[in-house]
């Protein structure tokens, strides 16, 4: 994708289309030295179970586990309720939540992440991200302001410039199959 339409819905459609057009299997997003440098034993890394054609963060999660980090995943109740991050152990079954999300059971312990691996629909070089549109991640970022926010995406999801709103929280970095992007 090269130019960003001004309409967020049109931008989402174009970015999803570009992501879905990737070869199968899609490119693997592997850990980079910049991410490894952020991983500290004992820290909590929030990740996600990909939905549809979202970039799979599993290699990044594996690197976090190898570095001695604890893993948390998002737990969503509905559009209005703020998303929580719940601890998850590899191999523990996930439940199906709203929007077809795979998430830990609601009884899992609540986590306060130090680093959040974030799915997105589109991004630009200013580290703006466009999500699904419900605002769950922007509210989670506001609830965990000290957490490092790392977008996980394919390079085809990059646009020249995203329109942003006052509530949109920028990322600290974005990792794609090609590069580590910071401002």
mmCIF file of C-alpha atoms in Angstrom:
data_model
loop_
_atom_site.group_PDB
_atom_site.id
_atom_site.type_symbol
_atom_site.label_atom_id
_atom_site.label_comp_id
_atom_site.label_asym_id
_atom_site.label_seq_id
_atom_site.Cartn_x
_atom_site.Cartn_y
_atom_site.Cartn_z
ATOM 1 C CA UNK A 1 0.000 0.000 0.000
ATOM 2 C CA UNK A 2 1.355 3.426 -0.828
ATOM 3 C CA UNK A 3 -1.129 6.195 -0.106
ATOM 4 C CA UNK A 4 -3.515 6.378 2.836
ATOM 5 C CA UNK A 5 -7.120 7.233 2.090
ATOM 6 C CA UNK A 6 -8.428 9.865 4.494
ATOM 7 C CA UNK A 7 -11.385 7.700 5.506
ATOM 8 C CA UNK A 8 -10.404 5.183 8.224
ATOM 9 C CA UNK A 9 -12.976 2.613 7.071
ATOM 10 C CA UNK A 10 -11.705 2.769 3.481
ATOM 11 C CA UNK A 11 -8.159 2.505 4.796
ATOM 12 C CA UNK A 12 -9.071 -0.572 6.842
ATOM 13 C CA UNK A 13 -10.622 -2.234 3.787
ATOM 14 C CA UNK A 14 -7.549 -1.523 1.631
ATOM 15 C CA UNK A 15 -5.092 -2.680 4.322
ATOM 16 C CA UNK A 16 -7.021 -5.886 5.042
ATOM 17 C CA UNK A 17 -7.169 -6.598 1.318
ATOM 18 C CA UNK A 18 -3.389 -6.140 0.992
ATOM 19 C CA UNK A 19 -2.803 -8.401 3.998
ATOM 20 C CA UNK A 20 -5.152 -11.100 2.672
ATOM 21 C CA UNK A 21 -3.429 -11.006 -0.726
ATOM 22 C CA UNK A 22 -0.148 -12.220 0.784
ATOM 23 C CA UNK A 23 1.107 -15.618 -0.299
ATOM 24 C CA UNK A 24 0.102 -18.572 1.820
ATOM 25 C CA UNK A 25 1.734 -19.184 4.157
ATOM 26 C CA UNK A 26 2.362 -15.507 4.927
ATOM 27 C CA UNK A 27 5.837 -14.225 5.782
ATOM 28 C CA UNK A 28 7.170 -15.064 9.235
ATOM 29 C CA UNK A 29 7.951 -12.168 11.537
ATOM 30 C CA UNK A 30 11.081 -13.225 13.356
ATOM 31 C CA UNK A 31 12.598 -11.667 16.467
ATOM 32 C CA UNK A 32 15.166 -8.979 15.811
ATOM 33 C CA UNK A 33 18.043 -7.821 18.002
ATOM 34 C CA UNK A 34 16.118 -4.630 18.871
ATOM 35 C CA UNK A 35 13.289 -6.674 20.383
ATOM 36 C CA UNK A 36 15.650 -9.071 22.153
ATOM 37 C CA UNK A 37 17.342 -6.074 23.811
ATOM 38 C CA UNK A 38 13.997 -5.116 25.399
ATOM 39 C CA UNK A 39 13.273 -8.553 26.880
ATOM 40 C CA UNK A 40 14.256 -8.907 30.535
ATOM 41 C CA UNK A 41 13.729 -12.016 32.674
ATOM 42 C CA UNK A 42 10.582 -11.680 34.791
ATOM 43 C CA UNK A 43 8.931 -8.996 32.695
ATOM 44 C CA UNK A 44 5.391 -9.485 31.385
ATOM 45 C CA UNK A 45 4.945 -9.453 27.619
ATOM 46 C CA UNK A 46 1.393 -9.120 26.356
ATOM 47 C CA UNK A 47 0.786 -10.690 22.975
ATOM 48 C CA UNK A 48 -2.287 -11.894 21.080
ATOM 49 C CA UNK A 49 -3.670 -14.887 19.208
ATOM 50 C CA UNK A 50 -3.981 -13.753 15.578
ATOM 51 C CA UNK A 51 -7.421 -13.559 13.998
ATOM 52 C CA UNK A 52 -7.839 -14.102 10.267
ATOM 53 C CA UNK A 53 -4.900 -12.694 8.329
ATOM 54 C CA UNK A 54 -3.286 -10.825 11.259
ATOM 55 C CA UNK A 55 0.477 -11.210 11.594
ATOM 56 C CA UNK A 56 1.364 -14.122 13.869
ATOM 57 C CA UNK A 57 3.483 -12.995 16.842
ATOM 58 C CA UNK A 58 4.360 -16.562 17.942
ATOM 59 C CA UNK A 59 8.091 -16.333 17.085
ATOM 60 C CA UNK A 60 8.249 -13.145 19.172
ATOM 61 C CA UNK A 61 6.418 -14.858 22.043
ATOM 62 C CA UNK A 62 8.860 -17.764 21.822
ATOM 63 C CA UNK A 63 11.760 -15.281 22.109
ATOM 64 C CA UNK A 64 10.121 -13.662 25.153
ATOM 65 C CA UNK A 65 9.649 -17.046 26.828
ATOM 66 C CA UNK A 66 13.278 -17.975 26.065
ATOM 67 C CA UNK A 67 14.324 -14.687 27.709
ATOM 68 C CA UNK A 68 12.424 -15.624 30.883
ATOM 69 C CA UNK A 69 9.381 -13.399 30.357
ATOM 70 C CA UNK A 70 5.813 -14.156 31.417
ATOM 71 C CA UNK A 71 3.137 -14.037 28.722
ATOM 72 C CA UNK A 72 -0.278 -12.393 28.882
ATOM 73 C CA UNK A 73 -3.022 -12.269 26.276
ATOM 74 C CA UNK A 74 -5.956 -9.888 25.832
ATOM 75 C CA UNK A 75 -9.350 -10.764 27.259
ATOM 76 C CA UNK A 76 -12.320 -8.935 25.734
ATOM 77 C CA UNK A 77 -15.880 -8.982 27.078
ATOM 78 C CA UNK A 78 -17.623 -6.648 24.605
ATOM 79 C CA UNK A 79 -17.160 -3.349 22.701
ATOM 80 C CA UNK A 80 -17.594 -1.129 25.756
ATOM 81 C CA UNK A 81 -15.740 -2.989 28.504
ATOM 82 C CA UNK A 82 -12.018 -2.204 28.668
ATOM 83 C CA UNK A 83 -9.789 -5.035 27.514
ATOM 84 C CA UNK A 84 -7.699 -6.719 30.210
ATOM 85 C CA UNK A 85 -4.512 -8.700 29.815
ATOM 86 C CA UNK A 86 -4.597 -12.096 31.541
ATOM 87 C CA UNK A 87 -1.638 -14.350 32.216
ATOM 88 C CA UNK A 88 -1.318 -17.336 29.905
ATOM 89 C CA UNK A 89 0.974 -20.344 29.987
ATOM 90 C CA UNK A 90 1.961 -21.926 26.655
ATOM 91 C CA UNK A 91 -0.127 -25.011 26.027
ATOM 92 C CA UNK A 92 -3.059 -23.784 28.124
ATOM 93 C CA UNK A 93 -6.231 -23.931 26.012
ATOM 94 C CA UNK A 94 -7.798 -20.651 24.958
ATOM 95 C CA UNK A 95 -11.520 -19.913 24.898
ATOM 96 C CA UNK A 96 -13.397 -18.245 22.057
ATOM 97 C CA UNK A 97 -14.511 -14.759 23.027
ATOM 98 C CA UNK A 98 -16.339 -11.938 21.296
ATOM 99 C CA UNK A 99 -15.309 -11.120 17.725
ATOM 100 C CA UNK A 100 -13.942 -14.685 17.418
ATOM 101 C CA UNK A 101 -10.944 -13.801 19.611
ATOM 102 C CA UNK A 102 -8.948 -16.624 21.166
ATOM 103 C CA UNK A 103 -8.299 -15.611 24.750
ATOM 104 C CA UNK A 104 -7.472 -16.963 28.208
ATOM 105 C CA UNK A 105 -10.314 -18.057 30.448
ATOM 106 C CA UNK A 106 -11.733 -15.167 32.499
ATOM 107 C CA UNK A 107 -10.432 -16.718 35.740
ATOM 108 C CA UNK A 108 -6.758 -16.299 34.718
ATOM 109 C CA UNK A 109 -4.769 -13.755 36.719
ATOM 110 C CA UNK A 110 -4.802 -10.134 35.591
ATOM 111 C CA UNK A 111 -1.450 -8.939 34.241
ATOM 112 C CA UNK A 112 0.147 -5.517 34.052
ATOM 113 C CA UNK A 113 2.294 -5.753 30.913
ATOM 114 C CA UNK A 114 5.743 -4.231 30.545
ATOM 115 C CA UNK A 115 5.671 -4.686 26.757
ATOM 116 C CA UNK A 116 2.630 -5.059 24.502
ATOM 117 C CA UNK A 117 2.894 -6.817 21.133
ATOM 118 C CA UNK A 118 0.038 -5.216 19.244
ATOM 119 C CA UNK A 119 -1.906 -6.341 16.194
ATOM 120 C CA UNK A 120 -2.896 -3.670 13.715
ATOM 121 C CA UNK A 121 -4.619 -3.136 10.403
ATOM 122 C CA UNK A 122 -2.320 -0.386 9.065
ATOM 123 C CA UNK A 123 0.635 1.746 10.217
ATOM 124 C CA UNK A 124 2.828 4.600 9.070
ATOM 125 C CA UNK A 125 6.409 5.744 9.737
ATOM 126 C CA UNK A 126 5.265 8.133 12.490
ATOM 127 C CA UNK A 127 4.365 4.939 14.431
ATOM 128 C CA UNK A 128 0.653 5.619 14.196
ATOM 129 C CA UNK A 129 -1.462 2.476 14.068
ATOM 130 C CA UNK A 130 -4.923 1.805 12.787
ATOM 131 C CA UNK A 131 -6.706 -0.979 14.624
ATOM 132 C CA UNK A 132 -10.062 -2.658 14.195
ATOM 133 C CA UNK A 133 -11.905 0.468 15.320
ATOM 134 C CA UNK A 134 -13.258 -0.486 18.749
ATOM 135 C CA UNK A 135 -10.524 1.383 20.664
ATOM 136 C CA UNK A 136 -9.608 -1.586 22.865
ATOM 137 C CA UNK A 137 -5.855 -1.182 22.417
ATOM 138 C CA UNK A 138 -5.858 2.621 22.764
ATOM 139 C CA UNK A 139 -7.694 2.235 26.097
ATOM 140 C CA UNK A 140 -5.301 -0.539 27.155
ATOM 141 C CA UNK A 141 -2.321 1.675 26.276
ATOM 142 C CA UNK A 142 -3.794 4.461 28.411
ATOM 143 C CA UNK A 143 -4.273 2.002 31.288
ATOM 144 C CA UNK A 144 -0.630 0.825 31.000
ATOM 145 C CA UNK A 145 1.272 4.005 30.025
ATOM 146 C CA UNK A 146 4.699 2.647 31.015
ATOM 147 C CA UNK A 147 4.404 -0.424 28.761
ATOM 148 C CA UNK A 148 6.437 -0.464 25.538
ATOM 149 C CA UNK A 149 4.036 -0.659 22.582
ATOM 150 C CA UNK A 150 5.336 -2.741 19.673
ATOM 151 C CA UNK A 151 3.185 -3.138 16.564
ATOM 152 C CA UNK A 152 3.362 -6.467 14.739
ATOM 153 C CA UNK A 153 2.512 -6.267 11.042
ATOM 154 C CA UNK A 154 3.412 -7.233 7.520
ATOM 155 C CA UNK A 155 5.219 -4.635 5.409
ATOM 156 C CA UNK A 156 2.218 -4.474 3.008
ATOM 157 C CA UNK A 157 0.211 -2.860 5.823
ATOM 158 C CA UNK A 158 2.331 0.306 5.727
ATOM 159 C CA UNK A 159 0.690 3.464 4.394
ATOM 160 C CA UNK A 160 2.229 6.854 3.704
ATOM 161 C CA UNK A 161 0.260 8.653 6.409
ATOM 162 C CA UNK A 162 -2.581 7.646 8.730
ATOM 163 C CA UNK A 163 -5.275 10.029 9.862
ATOM 164 C CA UNK A 164 -5.204 10.151 13.660
ATOM 165 C CA UNK A 165 -7.588 11.250 16.371
ATOM 166 C CA UNK A 166 -6.692 12.706 19.786
ATOM 167 C CA UNK A 167 -7.295 9.339 21.485
ATOM 168 C CA UNK A 168 -4.978 7.390 19.139
ATOM 169 C CA UNK A 169 -1.877 6.307 21.072
ATOM 170 C CA UNK A 170 1.300 5.936 18.958
ATOM 171 C CA UNK A 171 3.550 2.900 19.131
ATOM 172 C CA UNK A 172 7.175 2.849 20.268
ATOM 173 C CA UNK A 173 8.207 0.572 17.386
ATOM 174 C CA UNK A 174 6.841 -1.701 14.673
ATOM 175 C CA UNK A 175 8.281 -5.058 13.664
ATOM 176 C CA UNK A 176 7.573 -6.502 10.214
ATOM 177 C CA UNK A 177 9.025 -9.413 8.265
ATOM 178 C CA UNK A 178 11.487 -6.894 6.771
ATOM 179 C CA UNK A 179 12.487 -4.457 9.491
ATOM 180 C CA UNK A 180 12.307 -2.859 12.924
ATOM 181 C CA UNK A 181 10.797 0.628 12.580
ATOM 182 C CA UNK A 182 11.265 3.446 15.103
ATOM 183 C CA UNK A 183 10.878 7.175 14.724
#
